[in-house]
PQR file of N, CA, C, O and H, with PARSE charges and radii, in Angstrom:
ATOM      1  N   MET A   1    -128.718 -30.583 136.918 -0.4000 1.5000
ATOM      2  CA  MET A   1    -128.621 -29.140 137.017 -0.0000 2.0000
ATOM      3  C   MET A   1    -127.892 -28.721 138.291  0.5500 1.7000
ATOM      4  O   MET A   1    -127.348 -27.619 138.367 -0.5500 1.4000
ATOM      5  N   PHE A   2    -127.882 -29.590 139.273 -0.4000 1.5000
ATOM      6  CA  PHE A   2    -127.221 -29.263 140.538 -0.0000 2.0000
ATOM      7  C   PHE A   2    -125.716 -29.127 140.355  0.5500 1.7000
ATOM      8  O   PHE A   2    -125.113 -28.174 140.848 -0.5500 1.4000
ATOM      9  H   PHE A   2    -128.323 -30.485 139.211  0.4000 1.0000
ATOM     10  N   TRP A   3    -125.105 -30.078 139.646 -0.4000 1.5000
ATOM     11  CA  TRP A   3    -123.637 -30.098 139.535 -0.0000 2.0000
ATOM     12  C   TRP A   3    -123.069 -28.899 138.792  0.5500 1.7000
ATOM     13  O   TRP A   3    -122.051 -28.357 139.223 -0.5500 1.4000
ATOM     14  H   TRP A   3    -125.595 -30.852 139.245  0.4000 1.0000
ATOM     15  N   PRO A   4    -123.676 -28.461 137.701 -0.5600 1.5000
ATOM     16  CA  PRO A   4    -123.131 -27.246 137.065  0.2800 2.0000
ATOM     17  C   PRO A   4    -123.231 -26.010 137.964  0.5500 1.7000
ATOM     18  O   PRO A   4    -122.312 -25.190 137.996 -0.5500 1.4000
ATOM     19  N   MET A   5    -124.331 -25.876 138.686 -0.4000 1.5000
ATOM     20  CA  MET A   5    -124.474 -24.744 139.603 -0.0000 2.0000
ATOM     21  C   MET A   5    -123.479 -24.854 140.750  0.5500 1.7000
ATOM     22  O   MET A   5    -122.916 -23.851 141.189 -0.5500 1.4000
ATOM     23  H   MET A   5    -125.077 -26.541 138.660  0.4000 1.0000
ATOM     24  N   PHE A   6    -123.267 -26.065 141.231 -0.4000 1.5000
ATOM     25  CA  PHE A   6    -122.296 -26.292 142.302 -0.0000 2.0000
ATOM     26  C   PHE A   6    -120.886 -25.938 141.820  0.5500 1.7000
ATOM     27  O   PHE A   6    -120.111 -25.327 142.556 -0.5500 1.4000
ATOM     28  H   PHE A   6    -123.725 -26.879 140.874  0.4000 1.0000
ATOM     29  N   ALA A   7    -120.560 -26.322 140.591 -0.4000 1.5000
ATOM     30  CA  ALA A   7    -119.238 -26.026 140.038 -0.0000 2.0000
ATOM     31  C   ALA A   7    -119.038 -24.515 139.894  0.5500 1.7000
ATOM     32  O   ALA A   7    -117.952 -24.005 140.169 -0.5500 1.4000
ATOM     33  H   ALA A   7    -121.190 -26.818 139.994  0.4000 1.0000
ATOM     34  N   ILE A   8    -120.068 -23.808 139.471 -0.4000 1.5000
ATOM     35  CA  ILE A   8    -119.971 -22.352 139.349 -0.0000 2.0000
ATOM     36  C   ILE A   8    -119.788 -21.712 140.725  0.5500 1.7000
ATOM     37  O   ILE A   8    -118.977 -20.800 140.886 -0.5500 1.4000
ATOM     38  H   ILE A   8    -120.950 -24.222 139.247  0.4000 1.0000
ATOM     39  N   ALA A   9    -120.540 -22.189 141.711 -0.4000 1.5000
ATOM     40  CA  ALA A   9    -120.413 -21.651 143.070 -0.0000 2.0000
ATOM     41  C   ALA A   9    -119.016 -21.903 143.627  0.5500 1.7000
ATOM     42  O   ALA A   9    -118.427 -21.018 144.247 -0.5500 1.4000
ATOM     43  H   ALA A   9    -121.199 -22.930 141.581  0.4000 1.0000
ATOM     44  N   VAL A  10    -118.487 -23.097 143.410 -0.4000 1.5000
ATOM     45  CA  VAL A  10    -117.135 -23.411 143.884 -0.0000 2.0000
ATOM     46  C   VAL A  10    -116.110 -22.538 143.156  0.5500 1.7000
ATOM     47  O   VAL A  10    -115.128 -22.105 143.760 -0.5500 1.4000
ATOM     48  H   VAL A  10    -118.965 -23.816 142.906  0.4000 1.0000
ATOM     49  N   GLY A  11    -116.328 -22.284 141.889 -0.4000 1.5000
ATOM     50  CA  GLY A  11    -115.430 -21.401 141.135 -0.0000 2.0000
ATOM     51  C   GLY A  11    -115.414 -19.990 141.704  0.5500 1.7000
ATOM     52  O   GLY A  11    -114.350 -19.397 141.878 -0.5500 1.4000
ATOM     53  H   GLY A  11    -117.125 -22.636 141.399  0.4000 1.0000
ATOM     54  N   PHE A  12    -116.598 -19.451 141.995 -0.4000 1.5000
ATOM     55  CA  PHE A  12    -116.654 -18.119 142.590 -0.0000 2.0000
ATOM     56  C   PHE A  12    -116.020 -18.106 143.974  0.5500 1.7000
ATOM     57  O   PHE A  12    -115.347 -17.141 144.338 -0.5500 1.4000
ATOM     58  H   PHE A  12    -117.463 -19.932 141.854  0.4000 1.0000
ATOM     59  N   LEU A  13    -116.223 -19.152 144.738 -0.4000 1.5000
ATOM     60  CA  LEU A  13    -115.598 -19.250 146.056 -0.0000 2.0000
ATOM     61  C   LEU A  13    -114.077 -19.279 145.922  0.5500 1.7000
ATOM     62  O   LEU A  13    -113.364 -18.639 146.696 -0.5500 1.4000
ATOM     63  H   LEU A  13    -116.769 -19.936 144.442  0.4000 1.0000
ATOM     64  N   GLY A  14    -113.594 -20.017 144.946 -0.4000 1.5000
ATOM     65  CA  GLY A  14    -112.149 -20.064 144.704 -0.0000 2.0000
ATOM     66  C   GLY A  14    -111.594 -18.701 144.332  0.5500 1.7000
ATOM     67  O   GLY A  14    -110.518 -18.318 144.791 -0.5500 1.4000
ATOM     68  H   GLY A  14    -114.173 -20.536 144.318  0.4000 1.0000
ATOM     69  N   LEU A  15    -112.326 -17.965 143.498 -0.4000 1.5000
ATOM     70  CA  LEU A  15    -111.889 -16.614 143.140 -0.0000 2.0000
ATOM     71  C   LEU A  15    -111.879 -15.693 144.357  0.5500 1.7000
ATOM     72  O   LEU A  15    -110.985 -14.860 144.504 -0.5500 1.4000
ATOM     73  H   LEU A  15    -113.200 -18.275 143.125  0.4000 1.0000
ATOM     74  N   ALA A  16    -112.874 -15.845 145.227 -0.4000 1.5000
ATOM     75  CA  ALA A  16    -112.911 -15.022 146.438 -0.0000 2.0000
ATOM     76  C   ALA A  16    -111.713 -15.326 147.333  0.5500 1.7000
ATOM     77  O   ALA A  16    -111.097 -14.412 147.881 -0.5500 1.4000
ATOM     78  H   ALA A  16    -113.600 -16.522 145.107  0.4000 1.0000
ATOM     79  N   VAL A  17    -111.386 -16.604 147.481 -0.4000 1.5000
ATOM     80  CA  VAL A  17    -110.228 -16.989 148.300 -0.0000 2.0000
ATOM     81  C   VAL A  17    -108.949 -16.432 147.686  0.5500 1.7000
ATOM     82  O   VAL A  17    -108.095 -15.915 148.407 -0.5500 1.4000
ATOM     83  H   VAL A  17    -111.887 -17.347 147.036  0.4000 1.0000
ATOM     84  N   LEU A  18    -108.804 -16.528 146.376 -0.4000 1.5000
ATOM     85  CA  LEU A  18    -107.622 -15.976 145.716 -0.0000 2.0000
ATOM     86  C   LEU A  18    -107.549 -14.458 145.894  0.5500 1.7000
ATOM     87  O   LEU A  18    -106.460 -13.907 146.060 -0.5500 1.4000
ATOM     88  H   LEU A  18    -109.498 -16.948 145.791  0.4000 1.0000
ATOM     89  N   GLY A  19    -108.676 -13.791 145.863 -0.4000 1.5000
ATOM     90  CA  GLY A  19    -108.696 -12.340 146.085 -0.0000 2.0000
ATOM     91  C   GLY A  19    -108.233 -11.971 147.481  0.5500 1.7000
ATOM     92  O   GLY A  19    -107.456 -11.032 147.658 -0.5500 1.4000
ATOM     93  H   GLY A  19    -109.561 -14.238 145.729  0.4000 1.0000
ATOM     94  N   VAL A  20    -108.713 -12.713 148.476 -0.4000 1.5000
ATOM     95  CA  VAL A  20    -108.289 -12.461 149.862 -0.0000 2.0000
ATOM     96  C   VAL A  20    -106.795 -12.694 150.003  0.5500 1.7000
ATOM     97  O   VAL A  20    -106.095 -11.899 150.631 -0.5500 1.4000
ATOM     98  H   VAL A  20    -109.344 -13.475 148.333  0.4000 1.0000
ATOM     99  N   LEU A  21    -106.305 -13.777 149.425 -0.4000 1.5000
ATOM    100  CA  LEU A  21    -104.872 -14.064 149.506 -0.0000 2.0000
ATOM    101  C   LEU A  21    -104.055 -12.992 148.788  0.5500 1.7000
ATOM    102  O   LEU A  21    -102.975 -12.627 149.252 -0.5500 1.4000
ATOM    103  H   LEU A  21    -106.873 -14.423 148.915  0.4000 1.0000
ATOM    104  N   ALA A  22    -104.552 -12.492 147.675 -0.4000 1.5000
ATOM    105  CA  ALA A  22    -103.837 -11.436 146.949 -0.0000 2.0000
ATOM    106  C   ALA A  22    -103.740 -10.167 147.792  0.5500 1.7000
ATOM    107  O   ALA A  22    -102.703  -9.503 147.798 -0.5500 1.4000
ATOM    108  H   ALA A  22    -105.429 -12.788 147.298  0.4000 1.0000
ATOM    109  N   VAL A  23    -104.805  -9.830 148.499 -0.4000 1.5000
ATOM    110  CA  VAL A  23    -104.781  -8.650 149.370 -0.0000 2.0000
ATOM    111  C   VAL A  23    -103.771  -8.849 150.490  0.5500 1.7000
ATOM    112  O   VAL A  23    -103.022  -7.930 150.822 -0.5500 1.4000
ATOM    113  H   VAL A  23    -105.647 -10.369 148.495  0.4000 1.0000
ATOM    114  N   ARG A  24    -103.745 -10.036 151.070 -0.4000 1.5000
ATOM    115  CA  ARG A  24    -102.785 -10.309 152.152 -0.0000 2.0000
ATOM    116  C   ARG A  24    -101.352 -10.220 151.647  0.5500 1.7000
ATOM    117  O   ARG A  24    -100.491  -9.663 152.328 -0.5500 1.4000
ATOM    118  H   ARG A  24    -104.353 -10.782 150.800  0.4000 1.0000
ATOM    119  N   VAL A  25    -101.089 -10.757 150.469 -0.4000 1.5000
ATOM    120  CA  VAL A  25     -99.739 -10.684 149.896 -0.0000 2.0000
ATOM    121  C   VAL A  25     -99.364  -9.228 149.641  0.5500 1.7000
ATOM    122  O   VAL A  25     -98.234  -8.824 149.916 -0.5500 1.4000
ATOM    123  H   VAL A  25    -101.789 -11.209 149.915  0.4000 1.0000
ATOM    124  N   PHE A  26    -100.294  -8.442 149.122 -0.4000 1.5000
ATOM    125  CA  PHE A  26    -100.032  -7.028 148.856 -0.0000 2.0000
ATOM    126  C   PHE A  26     -99.688  -6.286 150.146  0.5500 1.7000
ATOM    127  O   PHE A  26     -98.741  -5.501 150.175 -0.5500 1.4000
ATOM    128  H   PHE A  26    -101.212  -8.770 148.898  0.4000 1.0000
ATOM    129  N   LEU A  27    -100.449  -6.530 151.208 -0.4000 1.5000
ATOM    130  CA  LEU A  27    -100.183  -5.854 152.478 -0.0000 2.0000
ATOM    131  C   LEU A  27     -98.835  -6.265 153.058  0.5500 1.7000
ATOM    132  O   LEU A  27     -98.105  -5.425 153.584 -0.5500 1.4000
ATOM    133  H   LEU A  27    -101.218  -7.169 151.184  0.4000 1.0000
ATOM    134  N   GLU A  28     -98.504  -7.538 152.967 -0.4000 1.5000
ATOM    135  CA  GLU A  28     -97.204  -7.997 153.469 -0.0000 2.0000
ATOM    136  C   GLU A  28     -96.061  -7.423 152.639  0.5500 1.7000
ATOM    137  O   GLU A  28     -95.001  -7.114 153.183 -0.5500 1.4000
ATOM    138  H   GLU A  28     -99.097  -8.221 152.540  0.4000 1.0000
ATOM    139  N   ALA A  29     -96.260  -7.275 151.337 -0.4000 1.5000
ATOM    140  CA  ALA A  29     -95.221  -6.680 150.485 -0.0000 2.0000
ATOM    141  C   ALA A  29     -95.011  -5.215 150.858  0.5500 1.7000
ATOM    142  O   ALA A  29     -93.877  -4.736 150.864 -0.5500 1.4000
ATOM    143  H   ALA A  29     -97.121  -7.526 150.895  0.4000 1.0000
ATOM    144  N   GLN A  30     -96.076  -4.510 151.163 -0.4000 1.5000
ATOM    145  CA  GLN A  30     -95.937  -3.125 151.611 -0.0000 2.0000
ATOM    146  C   GLN A  30     -95.177  -3.055 152.929  0.5500 1.7000
ATOM    147  O   GLN A  30     -94.306  -2.203 153.108 -0.5500 1.4000
ATOM    148  H   GLN A  30     -96.997  -4.899 151.158  0.4000 1.0000
ATOM    149  N   ARG A  31     -95.511  -3.955 153.849 -0.4000 1.5000
ATOM    150  CA  ARG A  31     -94.829  -3.977 155.146 -0.0000 2.0000
ATOM    151  C   ARG A  31     -93.347  -4.274 154.959  0.5500 1.7000
ATOM    152  O   ARG A  31     -92.500  -3.649 155.599 -0.5500 1.4000
ATOM    153  H   ARG A  31     -96.218  -4.647 153.704  0.4000 1.0000
ATOM    154  N   LEU A  32     -93.034  -5.217 154.092 -0.4000 1.5000
ATOM    155  CA  LEU A  32     -91.637  -5.548 153.813 -0.0000 2.0000
ATOM    156  C   LEU A  32     -90.914  -4.354 153.194  0.5500 1.7000
ATOM    157  O   LEU A  32     -89.760  -4.085 153.528 -0.5500 1.4000
ATOM    158  H   LEU A  32     -93.722  -5.724 153.573  0.4000 1.0000
ATOM    159  N   GLY A  33     -91.574  -3.650 152.310 -0.4000 1.5000
ATOM    160  CA  GLY A  33     -90.976  -2.457 151.711 -0.0000 2.0000
ATOM    161  C   GLY A  33     -90.658  -1.398 152.755  0.5500 1.7000
ATOM    162  O   GLY A  33     -89.606  -0.762 152.697 -0.5500 1.4000
ATOM    163  H   GLY A  33     -92.511  -3.868 152.038  0.4000 1.0000
ATOM    164  N   ARG A  34     -91.569  -1.205 153.716 -0.4000 1.5000
ATOM    165  CA  ARG A  34     -91.300  -0.243 154.790 -0.0000 2.0000
ATOM    166  C   ARG A  34     -90.122  -0.693 155.637  0.5500 1.7000
ATOM    167  O   ARG A  34     -89.302   0.135 156.036 -0.5500 1.4000
ATOM    168  H   ARG A  34     -92.424  -1.721 153.763  0.4000 1.0000
ATOM    169  N   GLN A  35     -90.018  -1.992 155.922 -0.4000 1.5000
ATOM    170  CA  GLN A  35     -88.891  -2.498 156.704 -0.0000 2.0000
ATOM    171  C   GLN A  35     -87.579  -2.312 155.957  0.5500 1.7000
ATOM    172  O   GLN A  35     -86.569  -1.954 156.563 -0.5500 1.4000
ATOM    173  H   GLN A  35     -90.684  -2.664 155.598  0.4000 1.0000
ATOM    174  N   VAL A  36     -87.577  -2.550 154.660 -0.4000 1.5000
ATOM    175  CA  VAL A  36     -86.359  -2.371 153.859 -0.0000 2.0000
ATOM    176  C   VAL A  36     -85.946  -0.903 153.863  0.5500 1.7000
ATOM    177  O   VAL A  36     -84.761  -0.594 153.991 -0.5500 1.4000
ATOM    178  H   VAL A  36     -88.397  -2.841 154.167  0.4000 1.0000
ATOM    179  N   THR A  37     -86.911   0.000 153.724 -0.4000 1.5000
ATOM    180  CA  THR A  37     -86.610   1.432 153.753 -0.0000 2.0000
ATOM    181  C   THR A  37     -86.018   1.831 155.092  0.5500 1.7000
ATOM    182  O   THR A  37     -85.035   2.570 155.145 -0.5500 1.4000
ATOM    183  H   THR A  37     -87.873  -0.252 153.620  0.4000 1.0000
ATOM    184  N   ASP A  38     -86.611   1.345 156.176 -0.4000 1.5000
ATOM    185  CA  ASP A  38     -86.103   1.652 157.512 -0.0000 2.0000
ATOM    186  C   ASP A  38     -84.695   1.099 157.692  0.5500 1.7000
ATOM    187  O   ASP A  38     -83.829   1.779 158.245 -0.5500 1.4000
ATOM    188  H   ASP A  38     -87.409   0.745 156.134  0.4000 1.0000
ATOM    189  N   SER A  39     -84.461  -0.108 157.239 -0.4000 1.5000
ATOM    190  CA  SER A  39     -83.129  -0.703 157.355 -0.0000 2.0000
ATOM    191  C   SER A  39     -82.106   0.076 156.542  0.5500 1.7000
ATOM    192  O   SER A  39     -80.977   0.266 156.994 -0.5500 1.4000
ATOM    193  H   SER A  39     -85.164  -0.660 156.791  0.4000 1.0000
ATOM    194  N   ALA A  40     -82.478   0.524 155.362 -0.4000 1.5000
ATOM    195  CA  ALA A  40     -81.558   1.313 154.532 -0.0000 2.0000
ATOM    196  C   ALA A  40     -81.200   2.621 155.227  0.5500 1.7000
ATOM    197  O   ALA A  40     -80.044   3.045 155.195 -0.5500 1.4000
ATOM    198  H   ALA A  40     -83.395   0.369 154.995  0.4000 1.0000
ATOM    199  N   ARG A  41     -82.178   3.260 155.852 -0.4000 1.5000
ATOM    200  CA  ARG A  41     -81.894   4.494 156.599 -0.0000 2.0000
ATOM    201  C   ARG A  41     -80.927   4.225 157.744  0.5500 1.7000
ATOM    202  O   ARG A  41     -79.986   4.987 157.964 -0.5500 1.4000
ATOM    203  H   ARG A  41     -83.117   2.916 155.878  0.4000 1.0000
ATOM    204  N   ARG A  42     -81.163   3.139 158.470 -0.4000 1.5000
ATOM    205  CA  ARG A  42     -80.278   2.811 159.594 -0.0000 2.0000
ATOM    206  C   ARG A  42     -78.869   2.500 159.115  0.5500 1.7000
ATOM    207  O   ARG A  42     -77.897   2.901 159.755 -0.5500 1.4000
ATOM    208  H   ARG A  42     -81.927   2.520 158.291  0.4000 1.0000
ATOM    209  N   ILE A  43     -78.746   1.794 158.005 -0.4000 1.5000
ATOM    210  CA  ILE A  43     -77.423   1.475 157.457 -0.0000 2.0000
ATOM    211  C   ILE A  43     -76.715   2.755 157.023  0.5500 1.7000
ATOM    212  O   ILE A  43     -75.522   2.917 157.279 -0.5500 1.4000
ATOM    213  H   ILE A  43     -79.535   1.468 157.485  0.4000 1.0000
ATOM    214  N   ASN A  44     -77.435   3.667 156.367 -0.4000 1.5000
ATOM    215  CA  ASN A  44     -76.830   4.932 155.948 -0.0000 2.0000
ATOM    216  C   ASN A  44     -76.381   5.753 157.150  0.5500 1.7000
ATOM    217  O   ASN A  44     -75.314   6.365 157.122 -0.5500 1.4000
ATOM    218  H   ASN A  44     -78.405   3.536 156.159  0.4000 1.0000
ATOM    219  N   ARG A  45     -77.189   5.766 158.200 -0.4000 1.5000
ATOM    220  CA  ARG A  45     -76.820   6.498 159.405 -0.0000 2.0000
ATOM    221  C   ARG A  45     -75.572   5.891 160.040  0.5500 1.7000
ATOM    222  O   ARG A  45     -74.686   6.621 160.485 -0.5500 1.4000
ATOM    223  H   ARG A  45     -78.056   5.268 158.223  0.4000 1.0000
ATOM    224  N   ALA A  46     -75.498   4.571 160.086 -0.4000 1.5000
ATOM    225  CA  ALA A  46     -74.317   3.908 160.637 -0.0000 2.0000
ATOM    226  C   ALA A  46     -73.084   4.184 159.783  0.5500 1.7000
ATOM    227  O   ALA A  46     -71.991   4.362 160.322 -0.5500 1.4000
ATOM    228  H   ALA A  46     -76.218   3.978 159.725  0.4000 1.0000
ATOM    229  N   ALA A  47     -73.239   4.223 158.470 -0.4000 1.5000
ATOM    230  CA  ALA A  47     -72.108   4.523 157.586 -0.0000 2.0000
ATOM    231  C   ALA A  47     -71.614   5.948 157.812  0.5500 1.7000
ATOM    232  O   ALA A  47     -70.408   6.193 157.830 -0.5500 1.4000
ATOM    233  H   ALA A  47     -74.127   4.079 158.032  0.4000 1.0000
ATOM    234  N   GLU A  48     -72.538   6.884 157.984 -0.4000 1.5000
ATOM    235  CA  GLU A  48     -72.134   8.267 158.258 -0.0000 2.0000
ATOM    236  C   GLU A  48     -71.406   8.364 159.590  0.5500 1.7000
ATOM    237  O   GLU A  48     -70.401   9.066 159.693 -0.5500 1.4000
ATOM    238  H   GLU A  48     -73.518   6.686 157.970  0.4000 1.0000
ATOM    239  N   ASP A  49     -71.901   7.666 160.614 -0.4000 1.5000
ATOM    240  CA  ASP A  49     -71.220   7.655 161.909 -0.0000 2.0000
ATOM    241  C   ASP A  49     -69.821   7.071 161.783  0.5500 1.7000
ATOM    242  O   ASP A  49     -68.876   7.570 162.395 -0.5500 1.4000
ATOM    243  H   ASP A  49     -72.717   7.095 160.529  0.4000 1.0000
ATOM    244  N   LEU A  50     -69.690   6.029 161.001 -0.4000 1.5000
ATOM    245  CA  LEU A  50     -68.384   5.408 160.795 -0.0000 2.0000
ATOM    246  C   LEU A  50     -67.437   6.361 160.069  0.5500 1.7000
ATOM    247  O   LEU A  50     -66.253   6.428 160.401 -0.5500 1.4000
ATOM    248  H   LEU A  50     -70.457   5.623 160.504  0.4000 1.0000
ATOM    249  N   GLU A  51     -67.943   7.094 159.087 -0.4000 1.5000
ATOM    250  CA  GLU A  51     -67.104   8.067 158.382 -0.0000 2.0000
ATOM    251  C   GLU A  51     -66.621   9.154 159.331  0.5500 1.7000
ATOM    252  O   GLU A  51     -65.452   9.537 159.301 -0.5500 1.4000
ATOM    253  H   GLU A  51     -68.904   7.039 158.817  0.4000 1.0000
ATOM    254  N   ARG A  52     -67.525   9.653 160.177 -0.4000 1.5000
ATOM    255  CA  ARG A  52     -67.130  10.680 161.140 -0.0000 2.0000
ATOM    256  C   ARG A  52     -66.077  10.151 162.105  0.5500 1.7000
ATOM    257  O   ARG A  52     -65.111  10.847 162.417 -0.5500 1.4000
ATOM    258  H   ARG A  52     -68.475   9.342 160.202  0.4000 1.0000
ATOM    259  N   ALA A  53     -66.261   8.929 162.573 -0.4000 1.5000
ATOM    260  CA  ALA A  53     -65.284   8.338 163.492 -0.0000 2.0000
ATOM    261  C   ALA A  53     -63.942   8.139 162.800  0.5500 1.7000
ATOM    262  O   ALA A  53     -62.893   8.324 163.416 -0.5500 1.4000
ATOM    263  H   ALA A  53     -67.046   8.364 162.319  0.4000 1.0000
ATOM    264  N   THR A  54     -63.969   7.767 161.539 -0.4000 1.5000
ATOM    265  CA  THR A  54     -62.720   7.571 160.795 -0.0000 2.0000
ATOM    266  C   THR A  54     -61.972   8.887 160.638  0.5500 1.7000
ATOM    267  O   THR A  54     -60.753   8.929 160.801 -0.5500 1.4000
ATOM    268  H   THR A  54     -64.821   7.616 161.039  0.4000 1.0000
ATOM    269  N   VAL A  55     -62.687   9.961 160.323 -0.4000 1.5000
ATOM    270  CA  VAL A  55     -62.056  11.277 160.175 -0.0000 2.0000
ATOM    271  C   VAL A  55     -61.447  11.705 161.504  0.5500 1.7000
ATOM    272  O   VAL A  55     -60.322  12.204 161.541 -0.5500 1.4000
ATOM    273  H   VAL A  55     -63.678   9.927 160.190  0.4000 1.0000
ATOM    274  N   HIS A  56     -62.177  11.516 162.583 -0.4000 1.5000
ATOM    275  CA  HIS A  56     -61.676  11.887 163.907 -0.0000 2.0000
ATOM    276  C   HIS A  56     -60.425  11.076 164.249  0.5500 1.7000
ATOM    277  O   HIS A  56     -59.456  11.626 164.773 -0.5500 1.4000
ATOM    278  H   HIS A  56     -63.091  11.111 162.554  0.4000 1.0000
ATOM    279  N   THR A  57     -60.439   9.792 163.961 -0.4000 1.5000
ATOM    280  CA  THR A  57     -59.281   8.936 164.239 -0.0000 2.0000
ATOM    281  C   THR A  57     -58.087   9.346 163.381  0.5500 1.7000
ATOM    282  O   THR A  57     -56.956   9.356 163.867 -0.5500 1.4000
ATOM    283  H   THR A  57     -61.226   9.345 163.535  0.4000 1.0000
ATOM    284  N   ALA A  58     -58.320   9.678 162.131 -0.4000 1.5000
ATOM    285  CA  ALA A  58     -57.229  10.103 161.249 -0.0000 2.0000
ATOM    286  C   ALA A  58     -56.606  11.402 161.750  0.5500 1.7000
ATOM    287  O   ALA A  58     -55.387  11.566 161.698 -0.5500 1.4000
ATOM    288  H   ALA A  58     -59.238   9.669 161.736  0.4000 1.0000
ATOM    289  N   ARG A  59     -57.422  12.313 162.228 -0.4000 1.5000
ATOM    290  CA  ARG A  59     -56.887  13.565 162.779 -0.0000 2.0000
ATOM    291  C   ARG A  59     -56.070  13.293 164.037  0.5500 1.7000
ATOM    292  O   ARG A  59     -55.034  13.920 164.258 -0.5500 1.4000
ATOM    293  H   ARG A  59     -58.412  12.180 162.271  0.4000 1.0000
ATOM    294  N   SER A  60     -56.534  12.362 164.857 -0.4000 1.5000
ATOM    295  CA  SER A  60     -55.789  12.022 166.071 -0.0000 2.0000
ATOM    296  C   SER A  60     -54.442  11.417 165.727  0.5500 1.7000
ATOM    297  O   SER A  60     -53.446  11.721 166.382 -0.5500 1.4000
ATOM    298  H   SER A  60     -57.376  11.852 164.677  0.4000 1.0000
ATOM    299  N   VAL A  61     -54.391  10.570 164.714 -0.4000 1.5000
ATOM    300  CA  VAL A  61     -53.133   9.941 164.301 -0.0000 2.0000
ATOM    301  C   VAL A  61     -52.199  10.991 163.714  0.5500 1.7000
ATOM    302  O   VAL A  61     -50.994  10.953 163.963 -0.5500 1.4000
ATOM    303  H   VAL A  61     -55.201  10.323 164.181  0.4000 1.0000
ATOM    304  N   ASP A  62     -52.739  11.930 162.935 -0.4000 1.5000
ATOM    305  CA  ASP A  62     -51.913  12.989 162.347 -0.0000 2.0000
ATOM    306  C   ASP A  62     -51.334  13.901 163.427  0.5500 1.7000
ATOM    307  O   ASP A  62     -50.235  14.432 163.268 -0.5500 1.4000
ATOM    308  H   ASP A  62     -53.718  11.961 162.733  0.4000 1.0000
ATOM    309  N   ALA A  63     -52.061  14.080 164.512 -0.4000 1.5000
ATOM    310  CA  ALA A  63     -51.576  14.937 165.598 -0.0000 2.0000
ATOM    311  C   ALA A  63     -50.391  14.295 166.309  0.5500 1.7000
ATOM    312  O   ALA A  63     -49.581  15.003 166.907 -0.5500 1.4000
ATOM    313  H   ALA A  63     -52.953  13.648 164.641  0.4000 1.0000
ATOM    314  N   LEU A  64     -50.274  12.991 166.259 -0.4000 1.5000
ATOM    315  CA  LEU A  64     -49.139  12.320 166.903 -0.0000 2.0000
ATOM    316  C   LEU A  64     -47.939  12.510 166.039  0.5500 1.7000
ATOM    317  O   LEU A  64     -46.855  12.032 166.374 -0.5500 1.4000
ATOM    318  H   LEU A  64     -50.933  12.416 165.773  0.4000 1.0000
TER
END
């Protein structure tokens, strides 16, 4: 009777460990999503700055 109870206890322990790992993966995925969003904003801002600089440079060349 000991071994079946031990197997059930180990099974529940395994499920608990998998649950903890699932929560950690979920939190890391959220953190990664926030980093990707922040990086996309920074890239868009840099692209806008580059467009403004290009327009300014084109006007300077046209003035010559």
